[in-house]
XYZ file of C-alpha atoms in Angstrom:
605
model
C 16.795 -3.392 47.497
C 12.910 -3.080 48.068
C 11.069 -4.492 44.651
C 7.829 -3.469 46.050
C 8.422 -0.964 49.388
C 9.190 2.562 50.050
C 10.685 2.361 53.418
C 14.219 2.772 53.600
C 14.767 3.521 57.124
C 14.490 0.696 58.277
C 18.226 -0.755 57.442
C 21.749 0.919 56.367
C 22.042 0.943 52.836
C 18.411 0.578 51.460
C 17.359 1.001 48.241
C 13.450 1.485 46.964
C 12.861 0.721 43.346
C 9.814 2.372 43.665
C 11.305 5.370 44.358
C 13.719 4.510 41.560
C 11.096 4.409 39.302
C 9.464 7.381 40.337
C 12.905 9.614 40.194
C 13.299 8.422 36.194
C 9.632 8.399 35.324
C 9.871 10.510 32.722
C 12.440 8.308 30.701
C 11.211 5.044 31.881
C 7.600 5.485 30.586
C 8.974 6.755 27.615
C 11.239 3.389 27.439
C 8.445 0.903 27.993
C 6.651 2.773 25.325
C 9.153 2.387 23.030
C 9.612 -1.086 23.834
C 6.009 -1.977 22.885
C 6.211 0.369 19.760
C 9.185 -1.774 18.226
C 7.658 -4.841 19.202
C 4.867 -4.551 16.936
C 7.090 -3.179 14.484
C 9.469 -5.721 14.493
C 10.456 -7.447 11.214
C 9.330 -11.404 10.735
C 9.729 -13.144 7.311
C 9.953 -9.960 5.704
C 6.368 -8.163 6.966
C 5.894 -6.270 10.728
C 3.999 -7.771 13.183
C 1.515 -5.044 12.977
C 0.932 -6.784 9.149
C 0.795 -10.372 9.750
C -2.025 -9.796 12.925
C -4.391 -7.380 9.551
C -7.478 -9.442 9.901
C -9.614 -6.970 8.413
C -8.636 -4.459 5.416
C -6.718 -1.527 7.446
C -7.281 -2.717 10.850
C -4.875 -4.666 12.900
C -5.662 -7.196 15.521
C -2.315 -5.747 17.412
C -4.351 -2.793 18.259
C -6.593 -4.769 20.359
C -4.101 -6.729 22.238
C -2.979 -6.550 25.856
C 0.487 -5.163 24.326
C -1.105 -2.299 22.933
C -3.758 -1.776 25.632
C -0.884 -1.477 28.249
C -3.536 -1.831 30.651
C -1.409 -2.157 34.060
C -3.707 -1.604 36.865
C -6.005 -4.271 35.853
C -5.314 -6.709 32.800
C -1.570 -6.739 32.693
C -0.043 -5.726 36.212
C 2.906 -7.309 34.828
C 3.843 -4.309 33.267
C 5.251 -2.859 36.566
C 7.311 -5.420 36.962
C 8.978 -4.896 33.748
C 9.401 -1.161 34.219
C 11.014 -2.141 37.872
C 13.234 -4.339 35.629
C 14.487 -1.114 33.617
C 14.650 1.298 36.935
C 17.140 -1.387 38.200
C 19.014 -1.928 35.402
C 19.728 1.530 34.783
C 20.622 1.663 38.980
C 22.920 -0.817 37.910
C 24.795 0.215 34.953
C 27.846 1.403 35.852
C 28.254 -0.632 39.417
C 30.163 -3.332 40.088
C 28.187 -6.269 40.962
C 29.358 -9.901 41.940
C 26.015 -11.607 42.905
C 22.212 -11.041 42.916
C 19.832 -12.690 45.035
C 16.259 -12.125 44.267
C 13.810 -13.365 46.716
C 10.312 -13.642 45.103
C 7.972 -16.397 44.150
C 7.271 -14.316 40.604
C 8.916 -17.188 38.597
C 8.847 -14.925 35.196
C 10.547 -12.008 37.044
C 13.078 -14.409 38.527
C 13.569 -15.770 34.490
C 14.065 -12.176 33.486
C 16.551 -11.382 36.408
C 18.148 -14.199 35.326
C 19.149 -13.875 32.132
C 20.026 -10.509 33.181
C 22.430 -11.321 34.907
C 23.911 -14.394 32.378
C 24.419 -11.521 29.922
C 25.707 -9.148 32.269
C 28.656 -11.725 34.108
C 26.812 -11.169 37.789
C 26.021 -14.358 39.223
C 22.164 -15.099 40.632
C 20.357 -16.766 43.131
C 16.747 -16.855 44.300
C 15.254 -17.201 47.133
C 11.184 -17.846 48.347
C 11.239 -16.965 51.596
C 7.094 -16.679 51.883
C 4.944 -18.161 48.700
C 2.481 -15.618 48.142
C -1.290 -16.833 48.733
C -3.946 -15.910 46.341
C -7.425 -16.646 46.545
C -9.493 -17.957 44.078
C -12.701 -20.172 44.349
C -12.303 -23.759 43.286
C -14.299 -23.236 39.961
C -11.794 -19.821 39.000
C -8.561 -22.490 39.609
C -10.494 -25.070 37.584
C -11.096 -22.547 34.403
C -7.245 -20.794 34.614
C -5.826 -24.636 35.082
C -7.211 -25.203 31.661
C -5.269 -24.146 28.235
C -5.911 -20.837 26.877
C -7.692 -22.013 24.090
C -10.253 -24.508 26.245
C -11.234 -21.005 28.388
C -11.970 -19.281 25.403
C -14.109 -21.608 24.222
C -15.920 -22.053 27.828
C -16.125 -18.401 28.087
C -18.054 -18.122 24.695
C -20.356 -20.537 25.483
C -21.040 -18.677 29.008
C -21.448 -15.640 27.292
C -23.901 -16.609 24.693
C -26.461 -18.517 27.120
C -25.685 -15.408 29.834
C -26.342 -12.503 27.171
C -28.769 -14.448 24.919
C -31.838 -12.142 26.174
C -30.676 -8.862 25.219
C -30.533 -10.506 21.513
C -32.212 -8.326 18.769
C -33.959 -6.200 22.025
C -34.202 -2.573 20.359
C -32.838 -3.377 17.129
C -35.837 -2.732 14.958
C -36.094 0.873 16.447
C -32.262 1.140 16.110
C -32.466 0.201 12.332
C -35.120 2.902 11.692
C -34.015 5.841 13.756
C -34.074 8.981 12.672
C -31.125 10.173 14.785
C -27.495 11.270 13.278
C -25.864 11.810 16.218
C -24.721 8.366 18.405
C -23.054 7.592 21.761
C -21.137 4.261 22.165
C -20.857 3.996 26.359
C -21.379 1.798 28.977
C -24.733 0.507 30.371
C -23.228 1.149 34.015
C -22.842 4.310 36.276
C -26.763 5.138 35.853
C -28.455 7.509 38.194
C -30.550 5.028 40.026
C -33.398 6.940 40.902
C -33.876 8.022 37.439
C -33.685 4.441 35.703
C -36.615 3.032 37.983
C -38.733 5.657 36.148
C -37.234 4.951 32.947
C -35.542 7.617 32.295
C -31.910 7.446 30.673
C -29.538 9.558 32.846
C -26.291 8.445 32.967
C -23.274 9.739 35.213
C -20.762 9.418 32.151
C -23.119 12.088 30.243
C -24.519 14.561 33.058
C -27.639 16.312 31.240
C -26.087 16.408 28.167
C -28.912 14.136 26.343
C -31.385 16.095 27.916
C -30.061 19.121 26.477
C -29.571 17.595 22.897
C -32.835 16.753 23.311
C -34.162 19.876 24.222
C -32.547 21.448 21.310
C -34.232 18.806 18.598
C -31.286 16.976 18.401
C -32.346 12.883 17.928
C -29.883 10.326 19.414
C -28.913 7.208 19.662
C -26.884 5.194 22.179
C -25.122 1.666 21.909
C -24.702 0.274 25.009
C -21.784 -1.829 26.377
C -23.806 -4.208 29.434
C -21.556 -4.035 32.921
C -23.195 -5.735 35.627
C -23.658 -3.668 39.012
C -25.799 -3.561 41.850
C -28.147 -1.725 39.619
C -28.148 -3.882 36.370
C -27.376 -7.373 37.802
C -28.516 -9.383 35.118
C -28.959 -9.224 31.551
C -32.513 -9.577 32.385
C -32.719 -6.488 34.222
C -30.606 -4.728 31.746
C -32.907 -5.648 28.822
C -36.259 -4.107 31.097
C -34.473 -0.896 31.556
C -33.545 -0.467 27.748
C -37.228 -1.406 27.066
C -38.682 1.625 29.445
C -35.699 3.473 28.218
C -36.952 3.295 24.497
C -40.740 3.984 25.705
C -39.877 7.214 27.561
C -37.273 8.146 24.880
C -39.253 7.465 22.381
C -38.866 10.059 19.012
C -35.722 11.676 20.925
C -33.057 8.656 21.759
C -33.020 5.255 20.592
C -31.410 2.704 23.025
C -29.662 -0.519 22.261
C -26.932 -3.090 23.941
C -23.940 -4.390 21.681
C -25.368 -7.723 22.258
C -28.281 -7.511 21.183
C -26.951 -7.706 17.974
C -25.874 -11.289 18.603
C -26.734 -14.373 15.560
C -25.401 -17.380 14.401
C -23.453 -15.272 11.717
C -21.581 -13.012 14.127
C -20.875 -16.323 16.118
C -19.138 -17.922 12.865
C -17.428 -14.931 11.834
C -15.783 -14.511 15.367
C -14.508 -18.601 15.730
C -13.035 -17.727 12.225
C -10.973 -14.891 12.523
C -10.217 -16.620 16.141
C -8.770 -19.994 14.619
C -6.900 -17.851 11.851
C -5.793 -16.024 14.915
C -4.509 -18.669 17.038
C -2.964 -19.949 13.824
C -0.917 -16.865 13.249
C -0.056 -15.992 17.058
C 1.478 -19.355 17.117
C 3.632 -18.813 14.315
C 4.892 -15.593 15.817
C 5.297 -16.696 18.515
C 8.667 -17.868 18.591
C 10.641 -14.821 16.959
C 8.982 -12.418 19.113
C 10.097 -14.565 22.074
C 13.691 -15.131 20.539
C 16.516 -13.172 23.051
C 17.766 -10.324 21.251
C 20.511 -7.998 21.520
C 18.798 -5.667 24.541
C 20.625 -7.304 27.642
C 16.786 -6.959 29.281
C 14.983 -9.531 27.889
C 11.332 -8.817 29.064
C 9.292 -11.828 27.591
C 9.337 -13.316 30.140
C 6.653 -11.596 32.135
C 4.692 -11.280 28.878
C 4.248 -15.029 27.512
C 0.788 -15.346 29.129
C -0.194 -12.204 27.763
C 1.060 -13.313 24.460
C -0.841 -16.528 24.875
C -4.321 -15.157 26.190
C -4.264 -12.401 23.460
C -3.586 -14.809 20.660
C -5.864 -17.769 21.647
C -7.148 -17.305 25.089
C -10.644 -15.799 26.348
C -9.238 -12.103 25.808
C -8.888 -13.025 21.825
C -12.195 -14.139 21.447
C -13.909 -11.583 23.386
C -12.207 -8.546 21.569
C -12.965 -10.307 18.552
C -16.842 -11.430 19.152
C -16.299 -7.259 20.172
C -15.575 -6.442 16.604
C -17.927 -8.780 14.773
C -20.827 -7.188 16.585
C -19.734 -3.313 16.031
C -19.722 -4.937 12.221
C -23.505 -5.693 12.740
C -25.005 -2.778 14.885
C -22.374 -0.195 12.801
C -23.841 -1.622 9.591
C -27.420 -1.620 10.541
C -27.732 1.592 11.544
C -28.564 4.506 8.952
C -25.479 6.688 8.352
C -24.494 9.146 11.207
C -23.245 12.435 11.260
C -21.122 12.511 14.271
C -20.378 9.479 16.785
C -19.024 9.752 20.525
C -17.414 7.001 22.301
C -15.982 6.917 25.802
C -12.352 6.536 25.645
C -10.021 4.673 27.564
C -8.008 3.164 24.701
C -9.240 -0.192 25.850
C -8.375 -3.108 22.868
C -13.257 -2.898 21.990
C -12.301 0.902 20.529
C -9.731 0.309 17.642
C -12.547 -2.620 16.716
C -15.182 0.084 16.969
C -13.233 3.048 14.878
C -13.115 0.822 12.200
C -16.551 -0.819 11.995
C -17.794 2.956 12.345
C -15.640 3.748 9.458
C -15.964 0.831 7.265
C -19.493 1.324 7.368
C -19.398 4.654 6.022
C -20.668 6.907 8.961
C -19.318 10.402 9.763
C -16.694 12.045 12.431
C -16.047 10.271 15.369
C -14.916 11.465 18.766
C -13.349 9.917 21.215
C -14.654 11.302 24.893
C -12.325 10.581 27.678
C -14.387 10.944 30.272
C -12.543 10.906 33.901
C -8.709 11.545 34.497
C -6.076 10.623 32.738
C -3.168 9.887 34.925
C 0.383 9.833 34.587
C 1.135 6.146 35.075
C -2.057 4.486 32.918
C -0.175 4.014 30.041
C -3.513 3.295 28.158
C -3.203 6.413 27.614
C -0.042 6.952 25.802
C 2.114 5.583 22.969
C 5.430 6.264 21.529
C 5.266 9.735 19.469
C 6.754 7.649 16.457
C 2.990 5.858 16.826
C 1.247 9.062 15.730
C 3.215 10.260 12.635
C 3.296 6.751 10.827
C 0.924 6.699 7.435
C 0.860 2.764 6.624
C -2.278 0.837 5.888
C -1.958 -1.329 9.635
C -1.092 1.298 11.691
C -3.146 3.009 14.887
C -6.289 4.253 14.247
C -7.309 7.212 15.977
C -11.038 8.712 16.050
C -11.290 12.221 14.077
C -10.967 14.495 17.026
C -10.404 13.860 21.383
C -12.906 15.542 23.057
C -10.598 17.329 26.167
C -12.264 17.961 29.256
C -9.805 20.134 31.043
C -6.461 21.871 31.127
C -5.136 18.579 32.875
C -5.939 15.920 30.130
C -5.001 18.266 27.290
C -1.474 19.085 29.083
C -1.152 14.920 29.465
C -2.014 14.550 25.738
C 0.259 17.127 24.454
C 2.872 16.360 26.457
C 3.357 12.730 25.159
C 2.942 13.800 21.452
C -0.931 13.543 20.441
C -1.636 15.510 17.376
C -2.834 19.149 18.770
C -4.752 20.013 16.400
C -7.427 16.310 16.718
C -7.945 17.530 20.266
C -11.001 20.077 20.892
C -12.274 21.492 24.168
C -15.487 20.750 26.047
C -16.922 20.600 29.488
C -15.918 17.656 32.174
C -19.490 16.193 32.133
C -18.538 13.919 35.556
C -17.344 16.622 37.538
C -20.324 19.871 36.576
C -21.121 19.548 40.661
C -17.818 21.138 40.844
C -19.834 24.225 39.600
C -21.842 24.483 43.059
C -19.301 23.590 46.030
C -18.430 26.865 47.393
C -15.090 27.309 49.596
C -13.751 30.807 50.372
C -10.275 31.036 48.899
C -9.293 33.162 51.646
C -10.772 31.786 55.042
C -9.093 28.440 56.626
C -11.903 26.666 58.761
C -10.451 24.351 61.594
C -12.341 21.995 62.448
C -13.867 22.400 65.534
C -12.839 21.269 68.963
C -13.966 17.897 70.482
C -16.112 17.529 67.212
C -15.446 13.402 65.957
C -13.320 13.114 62.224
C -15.400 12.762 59.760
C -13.611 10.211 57.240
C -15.267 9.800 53.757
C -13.573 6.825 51.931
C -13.364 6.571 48.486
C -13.361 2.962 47.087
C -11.325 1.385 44.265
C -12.973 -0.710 40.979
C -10.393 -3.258 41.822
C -11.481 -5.752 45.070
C -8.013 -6.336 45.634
C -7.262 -2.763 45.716
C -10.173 -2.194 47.745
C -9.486 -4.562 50.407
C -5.857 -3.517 50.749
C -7.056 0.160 51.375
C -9.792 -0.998 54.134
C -7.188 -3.110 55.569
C -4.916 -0.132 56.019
C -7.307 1.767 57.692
C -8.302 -0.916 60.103
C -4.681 -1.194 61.360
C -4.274 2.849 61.148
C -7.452 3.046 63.923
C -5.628 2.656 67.073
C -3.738 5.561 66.062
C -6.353 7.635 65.177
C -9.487 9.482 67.314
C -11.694 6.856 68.544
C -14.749 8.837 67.922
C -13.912 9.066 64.227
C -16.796 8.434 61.591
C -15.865 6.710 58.795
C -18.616 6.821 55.581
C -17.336 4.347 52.601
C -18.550 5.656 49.093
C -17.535 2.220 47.262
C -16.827 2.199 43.552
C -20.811 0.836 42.472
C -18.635 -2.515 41.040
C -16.447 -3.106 43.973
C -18.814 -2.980 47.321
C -17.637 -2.928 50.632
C -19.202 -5.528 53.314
C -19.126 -3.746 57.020
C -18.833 -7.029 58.682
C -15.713 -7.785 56.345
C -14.182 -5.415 58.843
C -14.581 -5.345 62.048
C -11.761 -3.142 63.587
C -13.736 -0.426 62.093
C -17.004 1.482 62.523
C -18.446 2.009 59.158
C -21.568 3.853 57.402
C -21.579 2.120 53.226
C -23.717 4.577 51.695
C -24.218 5.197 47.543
C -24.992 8.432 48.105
C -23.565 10.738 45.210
C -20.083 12.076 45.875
C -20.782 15.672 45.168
C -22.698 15.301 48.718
C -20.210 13.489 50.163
C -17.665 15.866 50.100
C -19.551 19.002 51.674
C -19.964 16.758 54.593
C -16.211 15.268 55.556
C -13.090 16.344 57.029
C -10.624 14.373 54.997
C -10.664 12.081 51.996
C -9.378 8.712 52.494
C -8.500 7.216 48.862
C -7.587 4.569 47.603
C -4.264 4.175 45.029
C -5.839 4.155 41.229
C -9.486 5.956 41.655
C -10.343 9.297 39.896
C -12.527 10.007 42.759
C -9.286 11.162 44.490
C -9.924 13.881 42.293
C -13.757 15.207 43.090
C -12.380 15.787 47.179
C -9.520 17.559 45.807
C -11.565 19.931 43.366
C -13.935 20.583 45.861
C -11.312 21.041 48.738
C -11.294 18.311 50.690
C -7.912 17.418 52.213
C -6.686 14.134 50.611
C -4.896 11.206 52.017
C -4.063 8.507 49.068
C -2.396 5.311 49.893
C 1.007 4.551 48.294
C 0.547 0.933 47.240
C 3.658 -0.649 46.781
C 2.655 -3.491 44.997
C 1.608 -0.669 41.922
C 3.228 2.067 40.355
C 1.574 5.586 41.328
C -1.195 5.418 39.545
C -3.371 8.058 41.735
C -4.829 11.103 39.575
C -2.824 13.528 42.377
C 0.580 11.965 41.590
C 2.769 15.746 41.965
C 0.039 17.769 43.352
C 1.289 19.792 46.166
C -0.704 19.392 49.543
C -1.832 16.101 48.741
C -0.507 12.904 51.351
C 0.504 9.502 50.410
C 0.666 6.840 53.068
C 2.217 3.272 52.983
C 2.063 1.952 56.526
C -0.626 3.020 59.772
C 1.230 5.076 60.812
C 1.847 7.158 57.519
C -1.545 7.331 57.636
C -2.798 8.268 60.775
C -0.234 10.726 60.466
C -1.153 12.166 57.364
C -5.042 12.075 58.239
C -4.692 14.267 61.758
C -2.116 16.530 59.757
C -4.026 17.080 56.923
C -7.637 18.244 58.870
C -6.052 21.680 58.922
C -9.958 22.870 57.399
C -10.893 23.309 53.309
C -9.058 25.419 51.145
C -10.363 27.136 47.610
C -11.805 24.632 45.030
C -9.265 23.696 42.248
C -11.905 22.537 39.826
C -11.014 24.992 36.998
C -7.031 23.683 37.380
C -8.060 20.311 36.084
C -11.461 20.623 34.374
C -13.385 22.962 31.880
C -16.742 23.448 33.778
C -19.700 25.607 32.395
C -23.191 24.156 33.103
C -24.983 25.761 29.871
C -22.171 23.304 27.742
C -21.330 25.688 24.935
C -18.087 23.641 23.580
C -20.495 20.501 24.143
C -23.372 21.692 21.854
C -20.871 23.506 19.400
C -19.333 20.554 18.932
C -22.680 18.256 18.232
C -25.454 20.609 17.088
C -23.179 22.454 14.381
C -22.311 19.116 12.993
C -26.420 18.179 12.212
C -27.094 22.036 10.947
């Protein structure tokens, strides 16, 4: 059996769990969701776990752990493992099975296997045939060799002397604004021409400000910092939120999360991390108890348990909360508030702080894809219907930017009638490409293919898609050109590759595509999804190591590749010439943003 491979020619009597997974998604998400549901509900000394982690009056902590966040890509890749766990086990039940050898140097996995099989009568062994090599800088294996609560403290300090000059920057104007309508996004994904004049235009947003603007409409934005190649310090951050104030001034107010940094948010945030640490530690041992499931997961989630309790993730999410307190609290009462949403462990702190503060509705904005397998995205139905005082807060209404996300949100039990329709503001370029629905163009003969290659926010990810196209060259035209788009926090280093002729550009992707033959993609990015809308063939890798995480997952037309020769394959096969645009199929696009303005101006009438 293949824990992480998809090739089962290669022997008699192969088996891919991957594709295991894959044929029982539907009832194996759902399982892992309930799983993580029942955990937090689970009964200790007589009150849920959801009650003993309420730190604040109707919030939670459990809503901002890695549990909840299910973040599997990224923060908890664990959680593949564990789902791989269930697609086995369900292979299972039902055979006959004397012995199972795992070979794997994932000693949590093994420990899970294990008692598997010690409740099931099957005897185990493991192997390591090959110790897996990461690498990590000496200072990275210094920090993660210390205990969880020694990084958290190291991290804060960091933080504080790292972030210390965007402290009270803006905070004067953002006490006094006049404004009743604010955005909580990230300080990331500018449009970099436009922020060295100082003008705020943002990728997440399109021209929406402008046009609130246009229309009288004052607003305000609260910033979460993410360094790029743009913003690389805080330094720089805090200039461009200075000229971003000056040019905006009387029409948007701008202001970073941090800057509302003091001595009392510090104090707050050690104690509700200390009463934190205190509490995780006594829960600790009856969550991790076996119970009468024959699949004991804990296993793989100890260190999340640990890390989310006392480690650097507690203290961040709460530091996180303390400060929405502050900025929420300072600022005069809003009408309408519009966050980004990705379900990430910052929002439930954020819902609240907005709410305990006494502002108006809030909307939550996803702003990209939402795709099958990022289960930040979903939660067990039972999670929407419950009433109690600790349970999942939710903003007033989810802003859906397409048929797509609305059929994802239905489909795993969000209440229909919170969601609302408005325009994809990421993907309005859509509006322009032009491809006759009727007309296949071949590409012509003896021209070179023209590869455009759409980087991941993960390095990791990144790297194993470059490597896969270095060892898929020979097989390919050796007149090829290859442009990299790179994800602005993941770049791409030519010389990091030298098997390959490359072109790194930043140039925006709704340029990108008009000029390419096929898309090249990597496993997890949304971008996958601009080349397909505009009609660019697609070619996706199939990463083992992940579940299918790729926005295209069940698309017809689109290629997945796993080896060179997959893809070299699917490349030359797929350059058949564009087809019609499928924008509309996934997103609702209209330039003038009626459902946008509907939405925001009729709130301030």
């Amino acid at each position: 059996m293949l824990w992480r491979g998809f090739d089962e020619s290669a022997f008699s009597d192969v088996i891919s769990i991957p594709k295991l997974v894959e044929a029982g998604a539907e009832e194996l998400r759902a399982r892992y969701l309930a799983w993580i549901y029942e955990l937090g509900e689970m009964p200790i000394s007589g009150k849920r776990v959801v009650d003993h982690l309420e730190f604040r009056i109707g919030l939670s902590y459990w809503w901002m752990t890695l549990f909840a966040e299910k973040c599997n890509f990224d923060k908890s890749p664990q959680i593949d493992d564990a789902i791989r766990l269930m697609a086995f086990e369900d292979w299972a039940t039902g055979r006959s099975l004397g012995r199972v050898v795992l070979d794997s140097c994932n000693a949590p996995l093994a420990e899970c296997m294990r008692s598997w099989c010690a409740g099931s009568g099957i005897g185990f062994e493991r192997q390591i045939t090959v110790a897996e090599k990461e690498r990590r800088s000496s200072l990275k294996r210094l920090y993660q060799s210390m205990p969880h609560p020694v990084q958290a403290l190291a991290w804060l300090v960091g933080h504080l002397v790292r972030f210390w000059p965007l402290r009270n920057l803006g905070v004067r104007e953002w006490r006094q604004t006049k404004g009743r309508v604010t955005f909580i996004s990230y300080l990331f994904n500018l449009v970099p021409g436009s922020a060295k004049e100082g003008r705020f235009e943002s990728r997440y947003w399109a021209h929406l400000p402008d046009e609130l603007q246009r229309e009288g409409c004052k607003t305000n934005w609260l910033h979460l910092y993410v360094e790029d190649a743009l913003l690389h310090t805080p330094e720089k951050a805090a200039d461009v939120i200075r000229q971003f104030n000056t040019t905006g001034r009387d029409g948007q107010t701008h202001v970073t999360l941090d800057a509302f940094l003091s001595a009392k948010v510090v104090f707050r945030t050690l104690r509700d991390w200390f009463r934190l640490a205190w509490i995780g530690g006594r829960l600790r041992r009856a969550i991790a108890s076996p119970h009468a499931a024959a699949l004991n997961l804990w296993p793989l989630f100890q260190d999340d348990w640990q890390r989310t309790m006392s480690g650097q993730t507690a203290l961040s999410g709460l530091l996180n909360y303390n400060l929405f307190e502050s900025a929420l609290k300072a600022l005069p009462k809003q009408r309408v508030g519009v966050y980004l949403q990705e379900n990430q462990g910052w929002e439930f702190a954020l819902i609240h702080a907005w709410r305990t503060a006494g502002h108006g509705r809030l909307i939550g904005s996803p702003h990209s894809t939402v795709r099958y397998w990022d289960l930040r995205y979903f939660f067990d139905p039972r999670s929407y219907s419950q009433k109690g005082r600790n349970n999942m807060l939710l903003p007033d209404q989810v802003a859906m930017n397409g048929p797509a996300a609305r059929d994802a949100y239905v489909t795993s039990g969000y209440p229909v009638g919170d969601l609302v329709d408005v325009e994809a503001l990421r993907y309005l370029y859509l509006v322009d490409i032009k491809a006759d629905a009727d007309i296949v163009l071949a590409r012509p003969t003896g021209s070179p293919l023209r590869v455009l290659v759409l980087g991941e926010y993960l390095l990791s990810s990144t790297e194993k898609q470059m490597r896969l196209l270095e060892k898929a060259a020979g097989f390919l035209p050796k007149d090829m050109k290859i442009t990299v788009k790179p994800h602005p926090n993941c770049p791409v280093q030519v010389a990091d590759y030298p098997g390959l002729r490359l072109e790194v550009t930043m140039s925006p992707i709704s340029t990108l595509v008009q000029a390419c033959d096929v898309a090249y993609t990597g496993s997890i990015t949304s971008a996958a999804v601009d080349a397909f809308c505009a009609g660019v063939p697609v070619v996706s890798v199939l990463d083992p190591d992940i579940l299918n995480l790729s926005p295209l997952r069940g698309q017809a037309g689109v290629l997945f590749a796993s080896t060179p020769e997959e893809l070299a394959h699917a490349m030359i096969a797929s350059v058949s010439g564009r087809r019609a645009t499928k924008g509309q199929d996934f997103f609702t696009l209209d330039p003038n943003l009626p459902r946008w303005r509907k939405l925001l101006l009729e709130s301030i009438e």
